[in-house]
Short mmCIF file of N, CA and C in Angstrom, two decimals:
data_model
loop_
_atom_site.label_atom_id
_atom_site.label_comp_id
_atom_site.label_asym_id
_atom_site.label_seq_id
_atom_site.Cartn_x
_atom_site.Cartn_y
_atom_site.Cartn_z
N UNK A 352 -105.53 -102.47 -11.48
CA UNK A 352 -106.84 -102.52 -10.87
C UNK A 352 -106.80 -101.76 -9.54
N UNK A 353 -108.16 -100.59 -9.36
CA UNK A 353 -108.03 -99.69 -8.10
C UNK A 353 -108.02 -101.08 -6.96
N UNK A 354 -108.03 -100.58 -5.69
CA UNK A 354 -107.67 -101.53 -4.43
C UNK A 354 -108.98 -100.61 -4.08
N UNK A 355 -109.77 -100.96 -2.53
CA UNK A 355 -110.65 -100.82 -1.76
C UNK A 355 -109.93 -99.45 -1.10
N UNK A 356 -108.67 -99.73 -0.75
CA UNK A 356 -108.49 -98.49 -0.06
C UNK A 356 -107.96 -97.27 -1.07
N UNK A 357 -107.42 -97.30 -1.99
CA UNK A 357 -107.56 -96.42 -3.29
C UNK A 357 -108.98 -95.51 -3.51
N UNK A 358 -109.79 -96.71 -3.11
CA UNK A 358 -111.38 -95.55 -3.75
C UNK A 358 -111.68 -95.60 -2.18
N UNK A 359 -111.30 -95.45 -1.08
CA UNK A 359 -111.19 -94.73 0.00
C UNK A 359 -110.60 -93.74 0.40
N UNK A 360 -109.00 -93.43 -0.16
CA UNK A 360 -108.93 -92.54 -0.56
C UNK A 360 -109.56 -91.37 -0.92
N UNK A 361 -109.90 -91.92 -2.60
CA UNK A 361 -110.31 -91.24 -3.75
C UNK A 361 -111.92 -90.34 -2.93
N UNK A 362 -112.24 -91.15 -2.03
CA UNK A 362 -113.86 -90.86 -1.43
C UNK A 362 -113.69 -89.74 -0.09
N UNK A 363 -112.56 -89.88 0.48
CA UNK A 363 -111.81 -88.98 1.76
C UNK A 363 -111.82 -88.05 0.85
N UNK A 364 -110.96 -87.83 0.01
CA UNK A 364 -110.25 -86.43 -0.94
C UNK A 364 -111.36 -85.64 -1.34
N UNK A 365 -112.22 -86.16 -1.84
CA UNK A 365 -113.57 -85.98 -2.28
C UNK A 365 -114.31 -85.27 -1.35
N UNK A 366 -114.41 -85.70 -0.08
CA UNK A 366 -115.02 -85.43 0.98
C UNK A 366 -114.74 -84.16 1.39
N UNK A 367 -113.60 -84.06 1.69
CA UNK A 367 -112.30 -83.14 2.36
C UNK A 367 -112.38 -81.57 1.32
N UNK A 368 -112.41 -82.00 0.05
CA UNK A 368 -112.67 -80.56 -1.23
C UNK A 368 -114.00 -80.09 -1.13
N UNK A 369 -114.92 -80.92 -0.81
CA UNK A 369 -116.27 -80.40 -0.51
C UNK A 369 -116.31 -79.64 0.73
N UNK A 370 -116.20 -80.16 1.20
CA UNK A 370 -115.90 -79.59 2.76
C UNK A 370 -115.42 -78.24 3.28
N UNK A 371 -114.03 -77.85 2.41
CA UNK A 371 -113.70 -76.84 2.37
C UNK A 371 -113.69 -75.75 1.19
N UNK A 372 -114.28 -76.29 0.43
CA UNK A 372 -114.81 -75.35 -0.46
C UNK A 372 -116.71 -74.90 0.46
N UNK A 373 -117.48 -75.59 0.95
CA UNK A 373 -118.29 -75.37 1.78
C UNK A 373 -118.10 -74.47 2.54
N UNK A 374 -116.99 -74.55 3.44
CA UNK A 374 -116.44 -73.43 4.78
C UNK A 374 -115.63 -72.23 3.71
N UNK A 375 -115.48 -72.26 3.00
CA UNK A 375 -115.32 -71.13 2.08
C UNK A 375 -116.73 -70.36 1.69
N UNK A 376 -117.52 -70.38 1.08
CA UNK A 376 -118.56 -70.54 0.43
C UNK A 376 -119.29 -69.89 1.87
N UNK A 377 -119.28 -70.03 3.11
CA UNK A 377 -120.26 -70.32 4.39
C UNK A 377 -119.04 -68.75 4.93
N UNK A 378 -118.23 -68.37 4.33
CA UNK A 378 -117.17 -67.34 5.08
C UNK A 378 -117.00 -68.11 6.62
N UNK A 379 -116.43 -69.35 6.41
CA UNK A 379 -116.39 -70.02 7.71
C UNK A 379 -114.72 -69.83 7.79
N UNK A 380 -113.81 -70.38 6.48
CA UNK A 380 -112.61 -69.98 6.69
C UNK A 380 -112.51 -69.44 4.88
N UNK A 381 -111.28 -68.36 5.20
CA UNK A 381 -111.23 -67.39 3.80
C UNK A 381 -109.86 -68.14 3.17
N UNK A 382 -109.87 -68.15 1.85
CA UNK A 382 -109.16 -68.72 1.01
C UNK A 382 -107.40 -69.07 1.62
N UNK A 383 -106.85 -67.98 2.38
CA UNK A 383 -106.01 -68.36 2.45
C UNK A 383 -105.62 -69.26 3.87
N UNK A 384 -106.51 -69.43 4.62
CA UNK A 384 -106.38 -70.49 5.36
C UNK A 384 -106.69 -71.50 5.06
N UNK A 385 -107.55 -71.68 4.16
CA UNK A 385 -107.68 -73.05 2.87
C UNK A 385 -106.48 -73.56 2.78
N UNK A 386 -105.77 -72.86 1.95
CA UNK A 386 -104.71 -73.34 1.55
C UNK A 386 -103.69 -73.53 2.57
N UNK A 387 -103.47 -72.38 3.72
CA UNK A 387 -102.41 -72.51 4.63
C UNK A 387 -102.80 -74.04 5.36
N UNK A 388 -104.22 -74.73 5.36
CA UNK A 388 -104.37 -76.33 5.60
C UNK A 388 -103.85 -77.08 4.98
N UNK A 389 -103.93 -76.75 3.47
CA UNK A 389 -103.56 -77.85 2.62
C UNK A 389 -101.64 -77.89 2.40
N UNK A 390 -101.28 -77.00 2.67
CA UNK A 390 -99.92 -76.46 2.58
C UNK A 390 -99.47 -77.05 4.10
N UNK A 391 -99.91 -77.25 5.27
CA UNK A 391 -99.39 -77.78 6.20
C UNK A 391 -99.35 -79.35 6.24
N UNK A 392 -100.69 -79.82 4.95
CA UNK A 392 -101.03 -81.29 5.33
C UNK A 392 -99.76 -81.87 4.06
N UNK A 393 -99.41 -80.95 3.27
CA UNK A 393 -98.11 -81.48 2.33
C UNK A 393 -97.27 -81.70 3.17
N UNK A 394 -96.87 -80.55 3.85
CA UNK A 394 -95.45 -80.38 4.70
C UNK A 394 -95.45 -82.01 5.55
N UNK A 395 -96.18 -82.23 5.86
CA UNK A 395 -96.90 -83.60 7.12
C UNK A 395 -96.18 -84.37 6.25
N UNK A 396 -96.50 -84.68 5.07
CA UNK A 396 -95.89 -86.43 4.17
C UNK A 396 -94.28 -85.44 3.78
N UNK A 397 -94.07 -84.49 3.13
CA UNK A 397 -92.72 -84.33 2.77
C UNK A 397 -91.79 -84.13 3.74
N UNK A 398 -92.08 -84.28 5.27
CA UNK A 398 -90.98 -84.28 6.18
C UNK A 398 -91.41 -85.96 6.61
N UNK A 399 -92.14 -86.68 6.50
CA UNK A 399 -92.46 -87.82 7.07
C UNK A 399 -91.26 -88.74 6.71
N UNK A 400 -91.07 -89.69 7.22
CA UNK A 400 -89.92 -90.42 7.75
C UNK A 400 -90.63 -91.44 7.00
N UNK A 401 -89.76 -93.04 6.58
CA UNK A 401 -90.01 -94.25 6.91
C UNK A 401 -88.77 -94.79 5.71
N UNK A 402 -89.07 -95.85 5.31
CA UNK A 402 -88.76 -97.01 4.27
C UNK A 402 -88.63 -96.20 2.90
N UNK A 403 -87.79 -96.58 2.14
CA UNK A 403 -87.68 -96.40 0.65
C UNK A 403 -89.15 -95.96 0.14
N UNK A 404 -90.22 -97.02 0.27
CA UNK A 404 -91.48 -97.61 -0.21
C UNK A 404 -92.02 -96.64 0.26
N UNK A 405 -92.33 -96.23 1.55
CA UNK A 405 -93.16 -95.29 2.23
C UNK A 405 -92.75 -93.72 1.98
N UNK A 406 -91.31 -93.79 1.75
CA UNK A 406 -90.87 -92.31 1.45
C UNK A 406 -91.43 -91.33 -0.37
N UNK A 407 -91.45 -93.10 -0.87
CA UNK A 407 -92.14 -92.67 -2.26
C UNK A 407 -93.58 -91.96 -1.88
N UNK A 408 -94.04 -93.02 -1.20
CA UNK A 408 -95.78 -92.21 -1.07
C UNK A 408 -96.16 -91.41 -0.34
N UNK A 409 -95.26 -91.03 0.51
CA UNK A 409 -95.23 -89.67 1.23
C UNK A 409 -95.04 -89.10 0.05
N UNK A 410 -94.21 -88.66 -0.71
CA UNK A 410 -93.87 -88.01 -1.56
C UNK A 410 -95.01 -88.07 -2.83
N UNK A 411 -95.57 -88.75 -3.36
CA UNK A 411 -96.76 -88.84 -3.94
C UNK A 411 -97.80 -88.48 -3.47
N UNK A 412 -98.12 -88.41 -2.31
CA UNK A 412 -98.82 -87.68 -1.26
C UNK A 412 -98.74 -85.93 -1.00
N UNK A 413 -97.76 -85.97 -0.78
CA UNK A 413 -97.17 -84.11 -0.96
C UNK A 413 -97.62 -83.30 -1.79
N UNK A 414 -97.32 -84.30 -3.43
CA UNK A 414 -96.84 -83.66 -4.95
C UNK A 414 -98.47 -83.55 -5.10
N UNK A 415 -99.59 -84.53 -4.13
CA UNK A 415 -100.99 -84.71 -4.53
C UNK A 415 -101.65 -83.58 -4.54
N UNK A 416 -101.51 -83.00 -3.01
CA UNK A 416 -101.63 -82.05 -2.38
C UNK A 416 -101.24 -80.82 -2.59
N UNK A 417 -99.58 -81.00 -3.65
CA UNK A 417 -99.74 -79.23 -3.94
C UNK A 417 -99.99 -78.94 -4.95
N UNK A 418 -100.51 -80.15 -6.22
CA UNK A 418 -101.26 -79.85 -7.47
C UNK A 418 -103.00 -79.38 -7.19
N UNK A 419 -103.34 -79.77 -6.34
CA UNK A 419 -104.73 -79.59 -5.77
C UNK A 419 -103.95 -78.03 -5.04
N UNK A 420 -103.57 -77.63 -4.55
CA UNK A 420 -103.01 -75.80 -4.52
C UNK A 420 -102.87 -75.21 -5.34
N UNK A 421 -101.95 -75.88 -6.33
CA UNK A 421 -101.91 -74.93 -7.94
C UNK A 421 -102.89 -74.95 -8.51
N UNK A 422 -103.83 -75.87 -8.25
CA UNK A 422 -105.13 -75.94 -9.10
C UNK A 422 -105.94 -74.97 -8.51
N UNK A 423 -106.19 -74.58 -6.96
CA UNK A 423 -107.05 -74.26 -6.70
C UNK A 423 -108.62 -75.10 -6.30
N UNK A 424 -108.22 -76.39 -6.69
CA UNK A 424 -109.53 -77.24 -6.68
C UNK A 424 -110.37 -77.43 -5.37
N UNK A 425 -109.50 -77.05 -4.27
CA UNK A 425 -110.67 -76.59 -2.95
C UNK A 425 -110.66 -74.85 -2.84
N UNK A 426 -110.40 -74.28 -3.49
CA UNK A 426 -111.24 -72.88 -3.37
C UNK A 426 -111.52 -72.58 -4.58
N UNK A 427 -112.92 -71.78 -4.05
CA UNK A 427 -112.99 -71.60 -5.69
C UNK A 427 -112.78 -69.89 -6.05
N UNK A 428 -112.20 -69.74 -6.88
CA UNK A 428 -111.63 -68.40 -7.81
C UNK A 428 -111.88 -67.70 -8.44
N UNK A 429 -112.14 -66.77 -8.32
CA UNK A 429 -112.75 -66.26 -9.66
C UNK A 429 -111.90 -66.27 -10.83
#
């Protein structure tokens, strides 16, 4: 069963792909600073420190972030 902060998450992420697919779209920022964001906000959880527990979801966090890169799912492509 999702948790409250799961579909807070799920509602941030959401937020965050709109957002910059928007500032794409607006030539506010061009594709590859898109990504050079999303590529710095991985780096953030895969060097992050803590607990066994926390090192998993950093790491689930990372792997989130660079499937949403391979995808492309905040820029859009032709």
């Amino acid at each position: 069963m999702s948790t409250a902060s799961e579909h807070a998450g799920q509602a941030a992420l959401s937020i965050c792909e709109a957002l910059l697919l928007a500032m794409n779209d607006r030539g506010l920022l061009p594709e590859h600073e898109i990504v050079g964001v999303l590529r710095d906000a991985a780096a953030t959880y895969e060097n992050a420190v803590g607990t066994e527990l926390e090192m998993e979801r950093h790491r689930a966090v990372a792997e989130m972030i660079n499937t949403i890169i391979a995808g492309g799912n905040s820029v859009r492509r032709p």
